[in-house]
Amino acid sequence: MWSSLPLFPEQASTVAKDVDSLYIFLIAITVFFSLLIAGLVIFFAIRYRRRSEVELPEPITGSTKLEAVWTIIPFVVVMVIFFWGARIYFTISRSPANAMPIYVVGKQWMWKLQHLEGQREINELHIPVNRAVRLIMSSEDVIHSFYVPAFRVKQDVLPGRYTSIWFQATQPGEYHLFCAEYCGTKHSGMIGKVVVMEPTDYQTWLSGGPRAESMSAMGQNLFQTFSCHNCHRSDGKGRGPALEGIYGKAVKLATGQTVIIDDNYVRESILNPLAKVVGGYAAVMPTFQGQINEDGLSQILAYIKSIGPQAVTQNDTMKRSEPAPTNKKSLKP
Ligand code: CUA
């Protein structure tokens, strides 16, 4: 019903309704208490005004009951906002495991996008309807922000690290894409559109245009070009660890600390290899800072994810390491 108001953009993603409901709830609560308090101030000012010079007010020493009421009611309201908001926040932050990854690079002043199949786009993103899509984003220069109002998602895009968002479009159509972080003179021109298509149309679109090499193939080329394969040998006998099947796994560092191999770990290991050296290996890898651009980093990342027994697509910058599940049944005699 709210989408019929011109104040609101279309609700075109799975989270849009939830975000709007919370927003409306916040507005309703705010309006209700603002009117209640303003009304009571005016009412009491008139009702209890001083009617004669000799009239003296009765002293009030306090009321525990009243204090409890005005403590408990706001507490309950705030807790509702907290848990409701947290639920939506977690939904938006955690991408489903089967989300389709697409790589995004922001630069002054355009959006560059690349699909796993290799297709590149500028300021346009074609996606299939009813399919979770996860964007893995970085910036070549300053902070940008990827914002699709109809999907109710917005995420800063930073230089030097990956951030990600996911969404699932619910209806075909074209939707505005904005940069929502002031990023220089032509910030207002850093706009584009998201084109949501029926799955068959998307496949047609994907196979149209010039024949593109897949991102992992491009990444593999770079892997060879920079001679990464000389040390990261697949038989594990190289000077660096084998990279097959490592993505998404936990690895023990030389410091004894354990880290999950995610997008940002791979990125850091290419640009600043000595920051987190895997245990058992010498700190000998040179940095590739300044030699590989953002597109190249995305391609190498796509390649590393693609090799090995289990290619894991799910791994957020938000993801935390979880404790290993304990099998309680096996503990029973
Ligand atoms: Cu990019 Cu504003």
mmCIF file of C-alpha atoms and ligand atoms in Angstrom:
data_model
loop_
_atom_site.group_PDB
_atom_site.id
_atom_site.type_symbol
_atom_site.label_atom_id
_atom_site.label_comp_id
_atom_site.label_asym_id
_atom_site.label_seq_id
_atom_site.Cartn_x
_atom_site.Cartn_y
_atom_site.Cartn_z
ATOM 1 C CA MET A 1 0.000 0.000 0.000
ATOM 2 C CA TRP A 2 2.879 2.344 0.776
ATOM 3 C CA SER A 3 4.451 1.835 -2.623
ATOM 4 C CA SER A 4 1.493 3.712 -4.120
ATOM 5 C CA LEU A 5 2.765 6.859 -2.382
ATOM 6 C CA PRO A 6 5.144 8.782 -4.636
ATOM 7 C CA LEU A 7 7.336 9.260 -1.548
ATOM 8 C CA PHE A 8 8.542 5.680 -1.784
ATOM 9 C CA PRO A 9 10.482 3.986 -4.569
ATOM 10 C CA GLU A 10 9.162 0.673 -5.864
ATOM 11 C CA GLN A 11 9.567 -2.394 -3.670
ATOM 12 C CA ALA A 12 11.576 -4.562 -6.024
ATOM 13 C CA SER A 13 13.592 -6.840 -3.764
ATOM 14 C CA THR A 14 12.916 -9.478 -1.130
ATOM 15 C CA VAL A 15 13.912 -7.163 1.716
ATOM 16 C CA ALA A 16 12.122 -4.023 0.499
ATOM 17 C CA LYS A 17 8.837 -4.715 2.315
ATOM 18 C CA ASP A 18 10.580 -5.477 5.614
ATOM 19 C CA VAL A 19 12.696 -2.330 5.446
ATOM 20 C CA ASP A 20 9.624 -0.220 4.670
ATOM 21 C CA SER A 21 7.588 -1.787 7.472
ATOM 22 C CA LEU A 22 10.269 -0.942 10.016
ATOM 23 C CA TYR A 23 10.571 2.564 8.602
ATOM 24 C CA ILE A 24 6.807 3.117 8.814
ATOM 25 C CA PHE A 25 6.804 1.734 12.360
ATOM 26 C CA LEU A 26 9.551 4.187 13.394
ATOM 27 C CA ILE A 27 7.659 7.087 11.841
ATOM 28 C CA ALA A 28 4.379 5.979 13.469
ATOM 29 C CA ILE A 29 5.966 5.646 16.926
ATOM 30 C CA THR A 30 7.641 9.044 16.559
ATOM 31 C CA VAL A 31 4.464 10.773 15.396
ATOM 32 C CA PHE A 32 2.377 9.109 18.121
ATOM 33 C CA PHE A 33 4.634 10.165 20.997
ATOM 34 C CA SER A 34 5.296 13.630 19.552
ATOM 35 C CA LEU A 35 1.566 14.311 19.330
ATOM 36 C CA LEU A 36 0.871 12.738 22.728
ATOM 37 C CA ILE A 37 3.530 14.795 24.506
ATOM 38 C CA ALA A 38 2.792 18.056 22.694
ATOM 39 C CA GLY A 39 -0.940 17.540 23.318
ATOM 40 C CA LEU A 40 -0.449 16.844 27.019
ATOM 41 C CA VAL A 41 1.819 19.886 27.428
ATOM 42 C CA ILE A 42 -0.874 22.125 25.972
ATOM 43 C CA PHE A 43 -3.687 20.345 27.851
ATOM 44 C CA PHE A 44 -1.933 20.562 31.235
ATOM 45 C CA ALA A 45 -0.924 24.179 30.639
ATOM 46 C CA ILE A 46 -4.568 25.100 30.238
ATOM 47 C CA ARG A 47 -6.156 22.654 32.706
ATOM 48 C CA TYR A 48 -3.789 23.418 35.581
ATOM 49 C CA ARG A 49 -3.201 27.115 34.948
ATOM 50 C CA ARG A 50 -3.107 29.425 37.948
ATOM 51 C CA ARG A 51 -6.596 30.820 38.332
ATOM 52 C CA SER A 52 -6.051 33.315 41.145
ATOM 53 C CA GLU A 53 -3.198 35.103 42.905
ATOM 54 C CA VAL A 54 -3.670 33.112 46.136
ATOM 55 C CA GLU A 55 -3.822 29.673 44.535
ATOM 56 C CA LEU A 56 -0.897 27.481 45.606
ATOM 57 C CA PRO A 57 -0.055 24.091 44.055
ATOM 58 C CA GLU A 58 0.010 20.961 46.159
ATOM 59 C CA PRO A 59 3.512 19.571 46.588
ATOM 60 C CA ILE A 60 4.124 16.290 44.736
ATOM 61 C CA THR A 61 6.670 13.916 46.252
ATOM 62 C CA GLY A 62 6.784 11.424 43.378
ATOM 63 C CA SER A 63 5.078 8.249 42.208
ATOM 64 C CA THR A 64 6.887 4.951 41.846
ATOM 65 C CA LYS A 65 4.035 3.538 39.799
ATOM 66 C CA LEU A 66 4.217 6.376 37.298
ATOM 67 C CA GLU A 67 7.988 6.126 37.034
ATOM 68 C CA ALA A 68 7.767 2.393 36.367
ATOM 69 C CA VAL A 69 5.240 3.045 33.599
ATOM 70 C CA TRP A 70 7.344 5.647 31.816
ATOM 71 C CA THR A 71 10.409 3.443 32.115
ATOM 72 C CA ILE A 72 8.906 0.142 31.036
ATOM 73 C CA ILE A 73 6.923 1.422 28.033
ATOM 74 C CA PRO A 74 9.921 3.107 26.306
ATOM 75 C CA PHE A 75 12.067 0.070 27.177
ATOM 76 C CA VAL A 76 9.646 -2.278 25.444
ATOM 77 C CA VAL A 77 9.336 0.033 22.430
ATOM 78 C CA VAL A 78 13.111 0.358 22.068
ATOM 79 C CA MET A 79 13.619 -3.409 22.392
ATOM 80 C CA VAL A 80 11.054 -3.998 19.637
ATOM 81 C CA ILE A 81 12.965 -1.554 17.408
ATOM 82 C CA PHE A 82 16.279 -3.219 18.315
ATOM 83 C CA PHE A 83 15.292 -6.822 17.606
ATOM 84 C CA TRP A 84 13.260 -5.954 14.528
ATOM 85 C CA GLY A 85 16.105 -3.826 13.143
ATOM 86 C CA ALA A 86 18.740 -6.434 13.990
ATOM 87 C CA ARG A 87 16.757 -9.155 12.217
ATOM 88 C CA ILE A 88 16.555 -7.073 9.025
ATOM 89 C CA TYR A 89 20.196 -6.030 9.353
ATOM 90 C CA PHE A 90 21.351 -9.637 9.552
ATOM 91 C CA THR A 91 19.176 -10.605 6.602
ATOM 92 C CA ILE A 92 20.723 -7.828 4.538
ATOM 93 C CA SER A 93 24.293 -8.529 5.707
ATOM 94 C CA ARG A 94 24.389 -12.285 5.184
ATOM 95 C CA SER A 95 24.180 -13.400 1.619
ATOM 96 C CA PRO A 96 22.626 -16.779 0.892
ATOM 97 C CA ALA A 97 25.184 -19.488 0.070
ATOM 98 C CA ASN A 98 23.959 -19.827 -3.497
ATOM 99 C CA ALA A 99 24.099 -16.104 -4.327
ATOM 100 C CA MET A 100 25.485 -15.308 -7.769
ATOM 101 C CA PRO A 101 28.699 -13.279 -7.395
ATOM 102 C CA ILE A 102 29.264 -10.187 -9.528
ATOM 103 C CA TYR A 103 32.341 -7.993 -9.178
ATOM 104 C CA VAL A 104 32.003 -4.226 -8.951
ATOM 105 C CA VAL A 105 34.692 -1.558 -9.135
ATOM 106 C CA GLY A 106 33.823 2.058 -8.386
ATOM 107 C CA LYS A 107 35.962 4.863 -9.783
ATOM 108 C CA GLN A 108 35.554 8.574 -10.386
ATOM 109 C CA TRP A 109 32.941 8.613 -11.849
ATOM 110 C CA MET A 110 31.567 5.336 -13.039
ATOM 111 C CA TRP A 111 30.588 1.848 -11.999
ATOM 112 C CA LYS A 112 32.446 -1.003 -13.652
ATOM 113 C CA LEU A 113 30.849 -4.417 -13.294
ATOM 114 C CA GLN A 114 32.000 -7.826 -14.351
ATOM 115 C CA HIS A 115 30.058 -11.097 -14.403
ATOM 116 C CA LEU A 116 31.738 -14.434 -13.653
ATOM 117 C CA GLU A 117 31.160 -15.427 -17.275
ATOM 118 C CA GLY A 118 33.385 -12.500 -18.234
ATOM 119 C CA GLN A 119 30.820 -9.970 -19.485
ATOM 120 C CA ARG A 120 31.678 -6.419 -18.516
ATOM 121 C CA GLU A 121 29.289 -3.526 -18.068
ATOM 122 C CA ILE A 122 29.617 0.142 -17.244
ATOM 123 C CA ASN A 123 26.908 1.897 -15.233
ATOM 124 C CA GLU A 124 24.515 -0.929 -16.039
ATOM 125 C CA LEU A 125 23.922 -4.163 -14.236
ATOM 126 C CA HIS A 126 21.885 -6.933 -15.812
ATOM 127 C CA ILE A 127 20.613 -9.569 -13.405
ATOM 128 C CA PRO A 128 18.014 -12.329 -13.452
ATOM 129 C CA VAL A 129 14.810 -11.965 -11.425
ATOM 130 C CA ASN A 130 14.218 -14.114 -8.319
ATOM 131 C CA ARG A 131 17.893 -14.978 -7.971
ATOM 132 C CA ALA A 132 20.113 -13.853 -5.108
ATOM 133 C CA VAL A 133 22.993 -11.738 -6.386
ATOM 134 C CA ARG A 134 26.034 -10.843 -4.332
ATOM 135 C CA LEU A 135 28.197 -7.893 -5.290
ATOM 136 C CA ILE A 136 31.854 -7.945 -4.307
ATOM 137 C CA MET A 137 32.921 -4.331 -4.484
ATOM 138 C CA SER A 138 36.066 -2.247 -4.315
ATOM 139 C CA SER A 139 37.135 1.236 -5.382
ATOM 140 C CA GLU A 140 40.028 2.437 -7.493
ATOM 141 C CA ASP A 141 40.188 5.827 -5.821
ATOM 142 C CA VAL A 142 37.890 7.305 -3.175
ATOM 143 C CA ILE A 143 34.891 6.103 -1.193
ATOM 144 C CA HIS A 144 31.747 5.553 -3.254
ATOM 145 C CA SER A 145 28.471 3.990 -2.217
ATOM 146 C CA PHE A 146 26.391 1.536 -4.221
ATOM 147 C CA TYR A 147 22.736 2.403 -3.760
ATOM 148 C CA VAL A 148 19.654 0.894 -5.376
ATOM 149 C CA PRO A 149 16.630 2.522 -3.714
ATOM 150 C CA ALA A 150 14.122 0.052 -5.180
ATOM 151 C CA PHE A 151 16.041 -2.803 -3.533
ATOM 152 C CA ARG A 152 16.513 -0.874 -0.242
ATOM 153 C CA VAL A 153 20.218 -1.684 -0.180
ATOM 154 C CA LYS A 154 23.165 0.662 0.127
ATOM 155 C CA GLN A 155 26.791 -0.166 0.825
ATOM 156 C CA ASP A 156 29.950 1.927 0.867
ATOM 157 C CA VAL A 157 32.571 0.941 -1.700
ATOM 158 C CA LEU A 158 36.045 1.466 -0.313
ATOM 159 C CA PRO A 159 39.545 1.699 -1.718
ATOM 160 C CA GLY A 160 41.864 -0.975 -0.325
ATOM 161 C CA ARG A 161 39.348 -3.623 0.709
ATOM 162 C CA TYR A 162 36.257 -5.493 -0.409
ATOM 163 C CA THR A 163 32.774 -4.829 0.828
ATOM 164 C CA SER A 164 29.725 -6.676 -0.348
ATOM 165 C CA ILE A 165 25.961 -6.533 -0.522
ATOM 166 C CA TRP A 166 23.392 -8.961 -1.800
ATOM 167 C CA PHE A 167 19.836 -8.657 -3.010
ATOM 168 C CA GLN A 168 17.203 -10.659 -4.795
ATOM 169 C CA ALA A 169 15.073 -8.754 -7.278
ATOM 170 C CA THR A 170 11.418 -9.712 -7.287
ATOM 171 C CA GLN A 171 10.154 -8.127 -10.486
ATOM 172 C CA PRO A 172 11.649 -7.497 -13.912
ATOM 173 C CA GLY A 173 12.246 -3.858 -14.797
ATOM 174 C CA GLU A 174 14.810 -1.082 -14.709
ATOM 175 C CA TYR A 175 15.845 0.488 -11.445
ATOM 176 C CA HIS A 176 17.989 3.472 -10.539
ATOM 177 C CA LEU A 177 21.537 2.954 -9.367
ATOM 178 C CA PHE A 178 23.143 5.849 -7.519
ATOM 179 C CA CYS A 179 26.446 6.676 -5.932
ATOM 180 C CA ALA A 180 25.417 7.714 -2.439
ATOM 181 C CA GLU A 181 28.736 9.028 -1.140
ATOM 182 C CA TYR A 182 30.073 12.397 -2.265
ATOM 183 C CA CYS A 183 33.110 11.453 -4.342
ATOM 184 C CA GLY A 184 34.103 14.585 -6.250
ATOM 185 C CA THR A 185 32.950 16.930 -8.998
ATOM 186 C CA LYS A 186 30.865 14.478 -10.977
ATOM 187 C CA HIS A 187 29.479 12.506 -8.040
ATOM 188 C CA SER A 188 25.944 13.386 -9.143
ATOM 189 C CA GLY A 189 26.678 11.881 -12.551
ATOM 190 C CA MET A 190 27.846 8.576 -11.134
ATOM 191 C CA ILE A 191 24.517 6.937 -11.801
ATOM 192 C CA GLY A 192 23.303 3.956 -13.712
ATOM 193 C CA LYS A 193 20.599 1.360 -13.835
ATOM 194 C CA VAL A 194 19.961 -2.176 -12.761
ATOM 195 C CA VAL A 195 18.119 -4.174 -15.397
ATOM 196 C CA VAL A 196 16.202 -7.095 -13.917
ATOM 197 C CA MET A 197 15.339 -9.717 -16.531
ATOM 198 C CA GLU A 198 13.499 -13.021 -16.782
ATOM 199 C CA PRO A 199 16.055 -15.850 -16.426
ATOM 200 C CA THR A 200 15.784 -16.837 -20.102
ATOM 201 C CA ASP A 201 16.245 -13.221 -21.216
ATOM 202 C CA TYR A 202 19.227 -12.966 -18.912
ATOM 203 C CA GLN A 203 20.805 -16.058 -20.471
ATOM 204 C CA THR A 204 20.228 -14.553 -23.907
ATOM 205 C CA TRP A 205 21.791 -11.295 -22.801
ATOM 206 C CA LEU A 206 24.713 -13.145 -21.251
ATOM 207 C CA SER A 207 25.457 -15.102 -24.412
ATOM 208 C CA GLY A 208 25.045 -12.059 -26.660
ATOM 209 C CA GLY A 209 27.768 -9.524 -27.348
ATOM 210 C CA PRO A 210 31.410 -10.286 -27.935
ATOM 211 C CA ARG A 211 32.529 -13.701 -26.708
ATOM 212 C CA ALA A 212 34.104 -13.046 -23.332
ATOM 213 C CA GLU A 213 36.579 -15.151 -21.452
ATOM 214 C CA SER A 214 35.362 -16.138 -17.994
ATOM 215 C CA MET A 215 36.699 -14.208 -15.007
ATOM 216 C CA SER A 216 38.431 -17.285 -13.629
ATOM 217 C CA ALA A 217 40.168 -17.854 -16.981
ATOM 218 C CA MET A 218 41.351 -14.233 -16.975
ATOM 219 C CA GLY A 219 42.484 -14.724 -13.392
ATOM 220 C CA GLN A 220 44.344 -17.865 -14.355
ATOM 221 C CA ASN A 221 46.136 -15.935 -17.110
ATOM 222 C CA LEU A 222 47.237 -13.318 -14.587
ATOM 223 C CA PHE A 223 48.265 -16.103 -12.227
ATOM 224 C CA GLN A 224 50.611 -17.364 -14.941
ATOM 225 C CA THR A 225 51.721 -13.889 -16.056
ATOM 226 C CA PHE A 226 52.859 -12.978 -12.566
ATOM 227 C CA SER A 227 54.404 -16.452 -12.118
ATOM 228 C CA CYS A 228 52.278 -17.141 -9.039
ATOM 229 C CA HIS A 229 52.119 -20.803 -10.060
ATOM 230 C CA ASN A 230 55.887 -21.213 -9.607
ATOM 231 C CA CYS A 231 55.538 -20.941 -5.831
ATOM 232 C CA HIS A 232 51.862 -21.832 -5.303
ATOM 233 C CA ARG A 233 52.213 -25.254 -6.863
ATOM 234 C CA SER A 234 49.180 -27.503 -6.788
ATOM 235 C CA ASP A 235 51.238 -30.424 -5.456
ATOM 236 C CA GLY A 236 51.924 -28.414 -2.288
ATOM 237 C CA LYS A 237 55.687 -28.638 -2.745
ATOM 238 C CA GLY A 238 56.154 -24.999 -3.709
ATOM 239 C CA ARG A 239 57.524 -22.169 -1.611
ATOM 240 C CA GLY A 240 53.981 -21.016 -0.968
ATOM 241 C CA PRO A 241 50.887 -23.009 0.018
ATOM 242 C CA ALA A 242 48.820 -24.727 -2.676
ATOM 243 C CA LEU A 243 45.690 -22.696 -3.356
ATOM 244 C CA GLU A 244 43.348 -25.484 -4.468
ATOM 245 C CA GLY A 245 40.217 -25.611 -2.363
ATOM 246 C CA ILE A 246 41.491 -23.184 0.260
ATOM 247 C CA TYR A 247 38.853 -20.489 -0.204
ATOM 248 C CA GLY A 248 36.456 -20.295 2.723
ATOM 249 C CA LYS A 249 38.654 -22.536 4.871
ATOM 250 C CA ALA A 250 40.366 -21.632 8.119
ATOM 251 C CA VAL A 251 44.138 -21.483 8.043
ATOM 252 C CA LYS A 252 46.685 -21.267 10.831
ATOM 253 C CA LEU A 253 49.168 -18.431 10.508
ATOM 254 C CA ALA A 254 52.818 -18.366 11.482
ATOM 255 C CA THR A 255 51.753 -16.309 14.503
ATOM 256 C CA GLY A 256 49.475 -19.119 15.682
ATOM 257 C CA GLN A 257 46.369 -17.087 14.919
ATOM 258 C CA THR A 258 43.664 -18.686 12.763
ATOM 259 C CA VAL A 259 41.986 -16.769 9.944
ATOM 260 C CA ILE A 260 39.251 -17.599 7.458
ATOM 261 C CA ILE A 261 40.393 -17.287 3.855
ATOM 262 C CA ASP A 262 37.874 -14.804 2.476
ATOM 263 C CA ASP A 263 37.900 -12.085 -0.176
ATOM 264 C CA ASN A 264 39.823 -9.611 1.946
ATOM 265 C CA TYR A 265 42.383 -12.181 3.068
ATOM 266 C CA VAL A 266 43.168 -13.114 -0.537
ATOM 267 C CA ARG A 267 43.400 -9.450 -1.453
ATOM 268 C CA GLU A 268 45.732 -8.660 1.415
ATOM 269 C CA SER A 269 47.892 -11.690 0.631
ATOM 270 C CA ILE A 270 48.473 -10.397 -2.896
ATOM 271 C CA LEU A 271 49.100 -6.756 -2.008
ATOM 272 C CA ASN A 272 50.707 -7.134 1.402
ATOM 273 C CA PRO A 273 51.820 -10.777 1.558
ATOM 274 C CA LEU A 274 53.836 -10.527 4.748
ATOM 275 C CA ALA A 275 50.898 -9.306 6.818
ATOM 276 C CA LYS A 276 49.482 -12.789 7.470
ATOM 277 C CA VAL A 277 51.895 -15.537 6.476
ATOM 278 C CA VAL A 278 50.545 -19.087 6.609
ATOM 279 C CA GLY A 279 52.255 -21.243 9.238
ATOM 280 C CA GLY A 280 55.092 -23.414 7.962
ATOM 281 C CA TYR A 281 56.031 -21.095 5.102
ATOM 282 C CA ALA A 282 58.819 -18.541 4.891
ATOM 283 C CA ALA A 283 57.913 -14.862 4.562
ATOM 284 C CA VAL A 284 59.354 -14.551 1.064
ATOM 285 C CA MET A 285 56.460 -13.516 -1.156
ATOM 286 C CA PRO A 286 56.979 -10.137 -2.863
ATOM 287 C CA THR A 287 54.186 -7.581 -2.927
ATOM 288 C CA PHE A 288 52.156 -7.045 -6.084
ATOM 289 C CA GLN A 289 50.970 -3.613 -4.976
ATOM 290 C CA GLY A 290 50.803 -1.303 -7.990
ATOM 291 C CA GLN A 291 51.210 -4.152 -10.485
ATOM 292 C CA ILE A 292 47.675 -5.535 -10.484
ATOM 293 C CA ASN A 293 44.666 -3.235 -10.819
ATOM 294 C CA GLU A 294 41.260 -3.727 -9.194
ATOM 295 C CA ASP A 295 39.894 -5.652 -12.177
ATOM 296 C CA GLY A 296 42.894 -7.960 -12.086
ATOM 297 C CA LEU A 297 42.504 -8.556 -8.357
ATOM 298 C CA SER A 298 38.848 -9.496 -8.862
ATOM 299 C CA GLN A 299 39.835 -11.931 -11.620
ATOM 300 C CA ILE A 300 42.526 -13.589 -9.536
ATOM 301 C CA LEU A 301 40.045 -13.820 -6.670
ATOM 302 C CA ALA A 302 37.499 -15.431 -8.996
ATOM 303 C CA TYR A 303 40.175 -17.870 -10.154
ATOM 304 C CA ILE A 304 41.210 -18.843 -6.637
ATOM 305 C CA LYS A 305 37.549 -19.410 -5.721
ATOM 306 C CA SER A 306 37.079 -21.548 -8.810
ATOM 307 C CA ILE A 307 39.888 -23.999 -8.187
ATOM 308 C CA GLY A 308 39.768 -26.915 -5.831
ATOM 309 C CA PRO A 309 37.258 -29.469 -4.728
ATOM 310 C CA GLN A 310 34.776 -27.115 -3.103
ATOM 311 C CA ALA A 311 34.294 -23.738 -4.697
ATOM 312 C CA VAL A 312 32.668 -21.718 -1.933
ATOM 313 C CA THR A 313 30.664 -18.733 -3.062
ATOM 314 C CA GLN A 314 29.484 -17.622 0.310
ATOM 315 C CA ASN A 315 31.780 -15.473 2.319
ATOM 316 C CA ASP A 316 31.001 -12.038 3.434
ATOM 317 C CA THR A 317 33.284 -9.355 4.653
ATOM 318 C CA MET A 318 30.853 -9.492 7.557
ATOM 319 C CA LYS A 319 31.217 -13.195 8.145
ATOM 320 C CA ARG A 320 32.695 -14.207 11.437
ATOM 321 C CA SER A 321 34.383 -17.436 12.223
ATOM 322 C CA GLU A 322 31.986 -19.792 13.891
ATOM 323 C CA PRO A 323 32.927 -22.407 16.447
ATOM 324 C CA ALA A 324 33.196 -25.895 15.056
ATOM 325 C CA PRO A 325 29.922 -27.765 15.552
ATOM 326 C CA THR A 326 30.110 -30.302 18.330
ATOM 327 C CA ASN A 327 28.508 -33.625 17.804
ATOM 328 C CA LYS A 328 26.677 -34.141 21.064
ATOM 329 C CA LYS A 329 25.409 -37.602 20.160
ATOM 330 C CA SER A 330 28.905 -39.008 19.947
ATOM 331 C CA LEU A 331 29.573 -37.900 23.514
ATOM 332 C CA LYS A 332 26.879 -40.181 24.881
ATOM 333 C CA PRO A 333 28.038 -43.570 26.091
HETATM 334 CU CU1 CUA B 1 31.025 7.908 -6.492
HETATM 335 CU CU2 CUA B 1 29.737 9.626 -5.398
#
